[in-house]
mmCIF file of C-alpha atoms in Angstrom:
data_model
loop_
_atom_site.group_PDB
_atom_site.id
_atom_site.type_symbol
_atom_site.label_atom_id
_atom_site.label_comp_id
_atom_site.label_asym_id
_atom_site.label_seq_id
_atom_site.Cartn_x
_atom_site.Cartn_y
_atom_site.Cartn_z
ATOM 1 C CA MET L 1 -2.350 4.888 -4.959
ATOM 2 C CA ALA L 2 1.110 4.075 -6.294
ATOM 3 C CA ALA L 3 -0.101 3.251 -9.774
ATOM 4 C CA THR L 4 -2.436 6.235 -9.832
ATOM 5 C CA VAL L 5 0.429 8.619 -9.112
ATOM 6 C CA GLY L 6 2.374 6.772 -11.770
ATOM 7 C CA VAL L 7 -0.073 7.907 -14.458
ATOM 8 C CA VAL L 8 0.585 11.514 -13.563
ATOM 9 C CA SER L 9 4.327 10.932 -13.423
ATOM 10 C CA LEU L 10 4.359 9.324 -16.862
ATOM 11 C CA ALA L 11 2.752 12.471 -18.232
ATOM 12 C CA LEU L 12 5.797 14.226 -16.742
ATOM 13 C CA ILE L 13 3.609 16.127 -14.303
ATOM 14 C CA LEU L 14 5.299 15.719 -10.947
ATOM 15 C CA SER L 15 3.004 15.141 -8.004
ATOM 16 C CA ALA L 16 4.084 14.086 -4.494
ATOM 17 C CA CYS L 17 2.054 11.276 -2.974
ATOM 18 C CA SER L 18 3.290 12.056 0.513
ATOM 19 C CA ASN L 19 5.957 13.765 2.569
ATOM 20 C CA THR L 20 7.973 12.264 5.355
ATOM 21 C CA LYS L 21 10.707 13.321 7.723
ATOM 22 C CA ALA L 22 11.765 9.839 8.735
ATOM 23 C CA LYS L 23 15.422 9.258 9.411
ATOM 24 C CA THR L 24 16.967 6.426 7.469
ATOM 25 C CA ALA L 25 19.616 4.016 8.618
ATOM 26 C CA ASP L 26 22.877 3.721 6.777
ATOM 27 C CA PRO L 27 23.437 0.276 5.265
ATOM 28 C CA PRO L 28 25.660 -2.010 7.307
ATOM 29 C CA ALA L 29 29.086 -2.960 6.033
ATOM 30 C CA GLN L 30 27.914 -6.532 5.579
ATOM 31 C CA SER L 31 24.521 -8.191 5.421
ATOM 32 C CA THR L 32 23.764 -11.044 7.775
ATOM 33 C CA SER L 33 24.414 -14.206 5.784
ATOM 34 C CA GLY L 34 23.481 -16.764 8.412
ATOM 35 C CA ALA L 35 21.717 -17.236 11.709
ATOM 36 C CA THR L 36 23.198 -15.749 14.849
ATOM 37 C CA SER L 37 22.447 -17.178 18.241
ATOM 38 C CA GLY L 38 21.711 -15.818 21.669
ATOM 39 C CA ALA L 39 19.040 -13.801 23.414
ATOM 40 C CA THR L 40 18.211 -10.240 22.452
ATOM 41 C CA GLY L 41 20.991 -7.872 23.435
ATOM 42 C CA ALA L 42 18.846 -4.751 23.866
ATOM 43 C CA ALA L 43 16.739 -3.715 26.813
ATOM 44 C CA PRO L 44 13.027 -4.102 26.000
ATOM 45 C CA SER L 45 12.675 -0.361 26.571
ATOM 46 C CA ALA L 46 14.880 0.385 23.549
ATOM 47 C CA ILE L 47 12.707 -1.717 21.267
ATOM 48 C CA ASP L 48 9.519 -0.368 22.845
ATOM 49 C CA ALA L 49 10.722 3.201 22.321
ATOM 50 C CA ALA L 50 11.587 2.537 18.691
ATOM 51 C CA TYR L 51 8.196 0.906 18.158
ATOM 52 C CA ALA L 52 6.351 3.817 19.792
ATOM 53 C CA GLU L 53 8.201 6.302 17.600
ATOM 54 C CA LEU L 54 7.469 4.252 14.498
ATOM 55 C CA SER L 55 3.791 3.972 15.413
ATOM 56 C CA LYS L 56 3.364 7.741 15.383
ATOM 57 C CA GLY L 57 3.573 7.689 11.597
ATOM 58 C CA ASN L 58 4.890 10.502 9.422
ATOM 59 C CA TRP L 59 2.568 10.623 6.433
ATOM 60 C CA THR L 60 0.889 13.836 5.336
ATOM 61 C CA ALA L 61 -2.033 14.435 3.023
ATOM 62 C CA PRO L 62 -1.318 14.371 -0.738
ATOM 63 C CA PRO L 63 -1.306 17.638 -2.697
ATOM 64 C CA THR L 64 -4.687 19.234 -3.341
ATOM 65 C CA GLU L 65 -3.733 21.267 -6.406
ATOM 66 C CA LYS L 66 -4.803 19.934 -9.767
ATOM 67 C CA SER L 67 -2.483 19.173 -12.672
ATOM 68 C CA ALA L 68 -3.486 19.332 -16.312
ATOM 69 C CA ALA L 69 -3.234 15.922 -17.957
ATOM 70 C CA VAL L 70 -2.268 15.088 -21.513
ATOM 71 C CA ALA L 71 -4.813 13.152 -23.547
ATOM 72 C CA GLY L 72 -4.885 10.495 -26.214
ATOM 73 C CA LYS L 73 -1.832 8.513 -25.126
ATOM 74 C CA THR L 74 -1.142 4.803 -25.503
ATOM 75 C CA VAL L 75 0.884 3.164 -22.761
ATOM 76 C CA MET L 76 2.040 -0.348 -22.039
ATOM 77 C CA ILE L 77 2.205 -1.769 -18.545
ATOM 78 C CA ILE L 78 5.034 -4.268 -18.224
ATOM 79 C CA SER L 79 3.894 -6.199 -15.191
ATOM 80 C CA CYS L 80 6.315 -7.896 -12.835
ATOM 81 C CA GLY L 81 3.986 -10.885 -12.997
ATOM 82 C CA GLN L 82 0.208 -11.212 -13.070
ATOM 83 C CA ALA L 83 0.441 -14.311 -10.893
ATOM 84 C CA ASN L 84 1.578 -12.019 -8.063
ATOM 85 C CA ASP L 85 -1.085 -10.003 -6.242
ATOM 86 C CA ASN L 86 1.139 -6.950 -5.739
ATOM 87 C CA CYS L 87 1.894 -6.732 -9.454
ATOM 88 C CA THR L 88 -1.776 -7.192 -10.335
ATOM 89 C CA ASP L 89 -2.864 -4.507 -7.874
ATOM 90 C CA MET L 90 -0.358 -1.948 -9.174
ATOM 91 C CA GLY L 91 -1.291 -2.589 -12.797
ATOM 92 C CA GLY L 92 -5.012 -2.519 -12.016
ATOM 93 C CA GLY L 93 -4.754 0.795 -10.224
ATOM 94 C CA PHE L 94 -2.810 2.324 -13.083
ATOM 95 C CA THR L 95 -5.355 1.051 -15.618
ATOM 96 C CA LYS L 96 -8.264 2.640 -13.737
ATOM 97 C CA ALA L 97 -6.469 5.980 -13.534
ATOM 98 C CA ALA L 98 -5.438 5.859 -17.191
ATOM 99 C CA LYS L 99 -9.027 5.265 -18.301
ATOM 100 C CA ILE L 100 -10.062 8.434 -16.471
ATOM 101 C CA LEU L 101 -7.525 10.278 -18.629
ATOM 102 C CA GLY L 102 -8.808 8.601 -21.760
ATOM 103 C CA TRP L 103 -5.601 6.702 -22.397
ATOM 104 C CA THR L 104 -5.296 3.356 -24.143
ATOM 105 C CA VAL L 105 -3.613 0.804 -21.893
ATOM 106 C CA LYS L 106 -1.919 -2.390 -23.017
ATOM 107 C CA LEU L 107 -0.625 -5.057 -20.669
ATOM 108 C CA CYS L 108 2.382 -7.326 -21.103
ATOM 109 C CA ASP L 109 2.888 -9.944 -18.383
ATOM 110 C CA GLY L 110 6.537 -10.214 -17.313
ATOM 111 C CA LYS L 111 5.698 -13.498 -15.566
ATOM 112 C CA LEU L 112 8.349 -12.912 -12.862
ATOM 113 C CA ASP L 113 10.971 -13.710 -15.494
ATOM 114 C CA PRO L 114 13.469 -11.063 -16.701
ATOM 115 C CA THR L 115 13.727 -12.759 -20.096
ATOM 116 C CA VAL L 116 9.971 -12.447 -20.593
ATOM 117 C CA ALA L 117 10.065 -8.841 -19.385
ATOM 118 C CA GLN L 118 12.780 -8.042 -21.924
ATOM 119 C CA ALA L 119 10.495 -9.355 -24.658
ATOM 120 C CA CYS L 120 7.755 -7.050 -23.350
ATOM 121 C CA PHE L 121 10.027 -4.023 -23.733
ATOM 122 C CA ARG L 122 10.826 -5.039 -27.293
ATOM 123 C CA GLN L 123 7.092 -5.440 -27.956
ATOM 124 C CA ALA L 124 6.473 -1.927 -26.656
ATOM 125 C CA VAL L 125 9.091 -0.579 -29.055
ATOM 126 C CA ALA L 126 7.578 -2.504 -31.965
ATOM 127 C CA GLU L 127 4.098 -1.184 -31.177
ATOM 128 C CA LYS L 128 5.409 2.387 -30.834
ATOM 129 C CA VAL L 129 3.560 3.156 -27.611
ATOM 130 C CA ASP L 130 3.903 6.603 -26.050
ATOM 131 C CA GLY L 131 4.930 5.349 -22.645
ATOM 132 C CA ILE L 132 5.965 2.302 -20.643
ATOM 133 C CA VAL L 133 4.911 1.635 -17.071
ATOM 134 C CA ASN L 134 7.693 -0.523 -15.680
ATOM 135 C CA LEU L 135 6.430 -2.434 -12.647
ATOM 136 C CA ALA L 136 9.361 -3.561 -10.470
ATOM 137 C CA TRP L 137 11.836 -4.453 -13.227
ATOM 138 C CA ASP L 138 15.175 -3.023 -12.132
ATOM 139 C CA CYS L 139 17.107 -1.387 -14.944
ATOM 140 C CA PRO L 140 20.019 -3.898 -15.079
ATOM 141 C CA LEU L 141 17.580 -6.801 -15.547
ATOM 142 C CA VAL L 142 16.109 -5.332 -18.742
ATOM 143 C CA LYS L 143 18.823 -2.882 -19.755
ATOM 144 C CA ALA L 144 19.259 -3.640 -23.476
ATOM 145 C CA PRO L 145 15.587 -3.480 -24.565
ATOM 146 C CA LEU L 146 14.981 -0.637 -22.095
ATOM 147 C CA GLN L 147 17.716 1.341 -23.853
ATOM 148 C CA GLN L 148 16.006 0.583 -27.179
ATOM 149 C CA ALA L 149 12.763 2.017 -25.825
ATOM 150 C CA VAL L 150 14.480 5.183 -24.593
ATOM 151 C CA THR L 151 16.272 5.602 -27.921
ATOM 152 C CA ALA L 152 12.902 5.275 -29.669
ATOM 153 C CA GLY L 153 11.604 8.199 -27.629
ATOM 154 C CA ILE L 154 9.242 6.196 -25.440
ATOM 155 C CA LYS L 155 8.763 7.666 -21.966
ATOM 156 C CA VAL L 156 9.458 5.196 -19.157
ATOM 157 C CA ILE L 157 8.341 5.391 -15.558
ATOM 158 C CA GLY L 158 9.717 3.027 -12.938
ATOM 159 C CA ILE L 159 7.334 1.923 -10.181
ATOM 160 C CA HIS L 160 9.026 -0.055 -7.371
ATOM 161 C CA ALA L 161 11.912 -0.312 -9.843
ATOM 162 C CA PHE L 162 15.451 0.985 -9.482
ATOM 163 C CA ASP L 163 17.340 2.761 -12.243
ATOM 164 C CA CYS L 164 20.776 1.615 -13.368
ATOM 165 C CA GLY L 165 22.632 4.415 -11.599
ATOM 166 C CA GLN L 166 20.883 3.680 -8.315
ATOM 167 C CA ILE L 167 22.159 0.115 -8.314
ATOM 168 C CA ASN L 168 25.528 0.644 -9.976
ATOM 169 C CA PRO L 169 26.784 4.175 -9.258
ATOM 170 C CA GLY L 170 28.355 5.569 -12.391
ATOM 171 C CA ASP L 171 25.923 3.851 -14.752
ATOM 172 C CA LYS L 172 23.580 6.022 -16.805
ATOM 173 C CA ASN L 173 19.995 6.209 -15.574
ATOM 174 C CA LEU L 174 17.431 5.297 -18.227
ATOM 175 C CA PHE L 175 14.034 5.987 -16.648
ATOM 176 C CA ASN L 176 12.429 9.312 -17.525
ATOM 177 C CA VAL L 177 10.876 9.460 -14.072
ATOM 178 C CA GLN L 178 10.210 7.271 -11.056
ATOM 179 C CA LEU L 179 7.173 7.111 -8.860
ATOM 180 C CA ASN L 180 7.300 10.055 -6.465
ATOM 181 C CA TYR L 181 7.305 8.825 -2.868
ATOM 182 C CA GLY L 182 7.552 12.297 -1.373
ATOM 183 C CA THR L 183 10.450 13.813 0.527
ATOM 184 C CA LEU L 184 11.940 10.493 1.631
ATOM 185 C CA GLY L 185 11.664 9.146 -1.889
ATOM 186 C CA GLN L 186 14.209 11.602 -3.205
ATOM 187 C CA ASP L 187 16.672 8.893 -2.199
ATOM 188 C CA GLN L 188 14.735 5.750 -3.008
ATOM 189 C CA PRO L 189 17.319 3.234 -1.759
ATOM 190 C CA ALA L 190 17.159 5.047 1.587
ATOM 191 C CA ALA L 191 13.361 4.831 1.546
ATOM 192 C CA TRP L 192 13.479 1.062 1.136
ATOM 193 C CA ARG L 193 16.160 0.753 3.819
ATOM 194 C CA ALA L 194 13.829 2.675 6.132
ATOM 195 C CA TRP L 195 11.047 0.230 5.246
ATOM 196 C CA GLY L 196 13.315 -2.677 6.167
ATOM 197 C CA GLY L 197 14.245 -0.968 9.416
ATOM 198 C CA ALA L 198 10.572 -0.520 10.276
ATOM 199 C CA MET L 199 9.983 -4.223 9.629
ATOM 200 C CA ALA L 200 12.817 -5.050 12.027
ATOM 201 C CA VAL L 201 11.363 -2.900 14.798
ATOM 202 C CA ALA L 202 7.960 -4.548 14.434
ATOM 203 C CA ALA L 203 9.486 -8.042 14.362
ATOM 204 C CA LEU L 204 11.682 -7.419 17.411
ATOM 205 C CA LYS L 205 8.687 -6.078 19.308
ATOM 206 C CA ALA L 206 6.601 -9.148 18.488
ATOM 207 C CA ALA L 207 9.417 -11.661 19.037
ATOM 208 C CA LYS L 208 9.955 -10.576 22.679
ATOM 209 C CA GLY L 209 13.508 -11.878 22.674
ATOM 210 C CA GLY L 210 12.792 -15.014 20.660
ATOM 211 C CA ALA L 211 14.198 -16.005 17.289
ATOM 212 C CA ILE L 212 12.918 -14.387 14.087
ATOM 213 C CA LEU L 213 12.403 -15.932 10.653
ATOM 214 C CA TYR L 214 13.462 -13.600 7.835
ATOM 215 C CA PRO L 215 12.333 -14.498 4.267
ATOM 216 C CA ASP L 216 15.326 -13.403 2.184
ATOM 217 C CA ASP L 217 14.915 -12.688 -1.528
ATOM 218 C CA THR L 218 17.790 -10.279 -2.088
ATOM 219 C CA ALA L 219 18.956 -12.095 -5.215
ATOM 220 C CA GLU L 220 16.027 -11.055 -7.430
ATOM 221 C CA PHE L 221 15.010 -7.448 -6.875
ATOM 222 C CA ALA L 222 17.009 -4.472 -5.613
ATOM 223 C CA SER L 223 14.106 -3.370 -3.407
ATOM 224 C CA PHE L 224 14.547 -6.513 -1.295
ATOM 225 C CA LYS L 225 18.300 -5.939 -1.157
ATOM 226 C CA PHE L 226 17.870 -2.415 0.202
ATOM 227 C CA MET L 227 15.179 -3.573 2.630
ATOM 228 C CA LYS L 228 17.557 -6.237 3.957
ATOM 229 C CA GLN L 229 20.238 -3.605 4.501
ATOM 230 C CA GLY L 230 17.799 -1.560 6.573
ATOM 231 C CA TRP L 231 16.707 -4.669 8.477
ATOM 232 C CA ASP L 232 20.272 -5.707 9.299
ATOM 233 C CA ALA L 233 21.213 -2.215 10.477
ATOM 234 C CA LYS L 234 18.195 -1.884 12.777
ATOM 235 C CA VAL L 235 18.600 -5.359 14.301
ATOM 236 C CA LYS L 236 22.286 -4.606 14.912
ATOM 237 C CA GLU L 237 21.324 -1.323 16.574
ATOM 238 C CA LEU L 238 18.534 -2.591 18.817
ATOM 239 C CA ALA L 239 19.205 -6.273 19.456
ATOM 240 C CA PRO L 240 22.485 -7.496 17.937
ATOM 241 C CA ASP L 241 22.329 -10.918 19.624
ATOM 242 C CA THR L 242 18.886 -11.798 18.305
ATOM 243 C CA LYS L 243 18.792 -15.087 16.445
ATOM 244 C CA VAL L 244 17.674 -14.388 12.878
ATOM 245 C CA VAL L 245 16.962 -17.417 10.688
ATOM 246 C CA PRO L 246 17.285 -16.518 6.972
ATOM 247 C CA LEU L 247 14.872 -18.245 4.606
ATOM 248 C CA PRO L 248 15.927 -17.960 0.941
ATOM 249 C CA TRP L 249 12.963 -17.736 -1.425
ATOM 250 C CA THR L 250 11.918 -16.339 -4.804
ATOM 251 C CA VAL L 251 8.809 -14.392 -5.780
ATOM 252 C CA SER L 252 7.646 -17.265 -7.985
ATOM 253 C CA GLU L 253 7.340 -19.373 -4.816
ATOM 254 C CA ALA L 254 4.836 -17.002 -3.174
ATOM 255 C CA GLY L 255 1.883 -19.100 -2.074
ATOM 256 C CA PRO L 256 1.897 -22.793 -1.112
ATOM 257 C CA LYS L 257 5.596 -23.321 -1.891
ATOM 258 C CA LEU L 258 6.679 -20.492 0.374
ATOM 259 C CA GLY L 259 4.197 -21.606 3.029
ATOM 260 C CA ALA L 260 5.777 -25.042 3.045
ATOM 261 C CA LYS L 261 9.243 -23.511 3.379
ATOM 262 C CA VAL L 262 8.103 -21.427 6.339
ATOM 263 C CA GLN L 263 6.573 -24.448 8.073
ATOM 264 C CA ALA L 264 9.743 -26.468 7.552
ATOM 265 C CA ALA L 265 11.898 -23.651 8.950
ATOM 266 C CA ILE L 266 9.709 -23.346 12.048
ATOM 267 C CA LEU L 267 9.853 -27.093 12.678
ATOM 268 C CA LYS L 268 13.622 -26.976 12.374
ATOM 269 C CA ASN L 269 13.883 -23.898 14.618
ATOM 270 C CA PRO L 270 11.175 -24.199 17.300
ATOM 271 C CA ASP L 271 12.524 -21.107 19.079
ATOM 272 C CA ILE L 272 11.154 -18.913 16.276
ATOM 273 C CA THR L 273 8.482 -16.704 17.814
#
């Protein structure tokens, strides 16, 4: 669905995928940098209540009105990395939707490497495409060639990607539009913090007072950084004494390498539930 809505957004026809009234947690002053010890500090009822509220859901049906689409466009998808299932799924969904519109779609694999992604942006400029679908590459990571694309008049949509001003307040935003996540998505950092908070509630519910393993990849993508802020805030609110074991990892390790890291962490911390 995300990539499908992205096609419409790139055509500068705004369409909300969903609406939500969820409250978002403010980011904590500091992120948890290491494991804390002790049993959960919240009554089970507090976690159960948060879980019950979360389980109600807050999604609504997408809009039913139709939007006229432009035709005959050539766009380039700059994938976060075709070796990653999430990136492949987003790009595949966009490609299917674009074919319905009669667009020509080109794919450039960012290979989970900002340097490679920068080359993809320069390729898009050289090929004079009409639009760029930026999958997960935050503006600061590809800023110079992204600016070249904008200067060349190429429309850019960010999907799961944060603009420069969202990460560094005061910087100029460069995306023409971002994927519309509905009401909550008007403040996308808040949306990802809410996602992280929801993860924390689910983990605390399942852990039943035991330790929790948290795979931490805040160094690569801003989405993970904002999710971690939401996670930290919710754990502090509901169970501040819960032992959280951070597990540093990178997206390129997804698969057997990450599995091995998880197994090693569990062996080292047998109280992880």
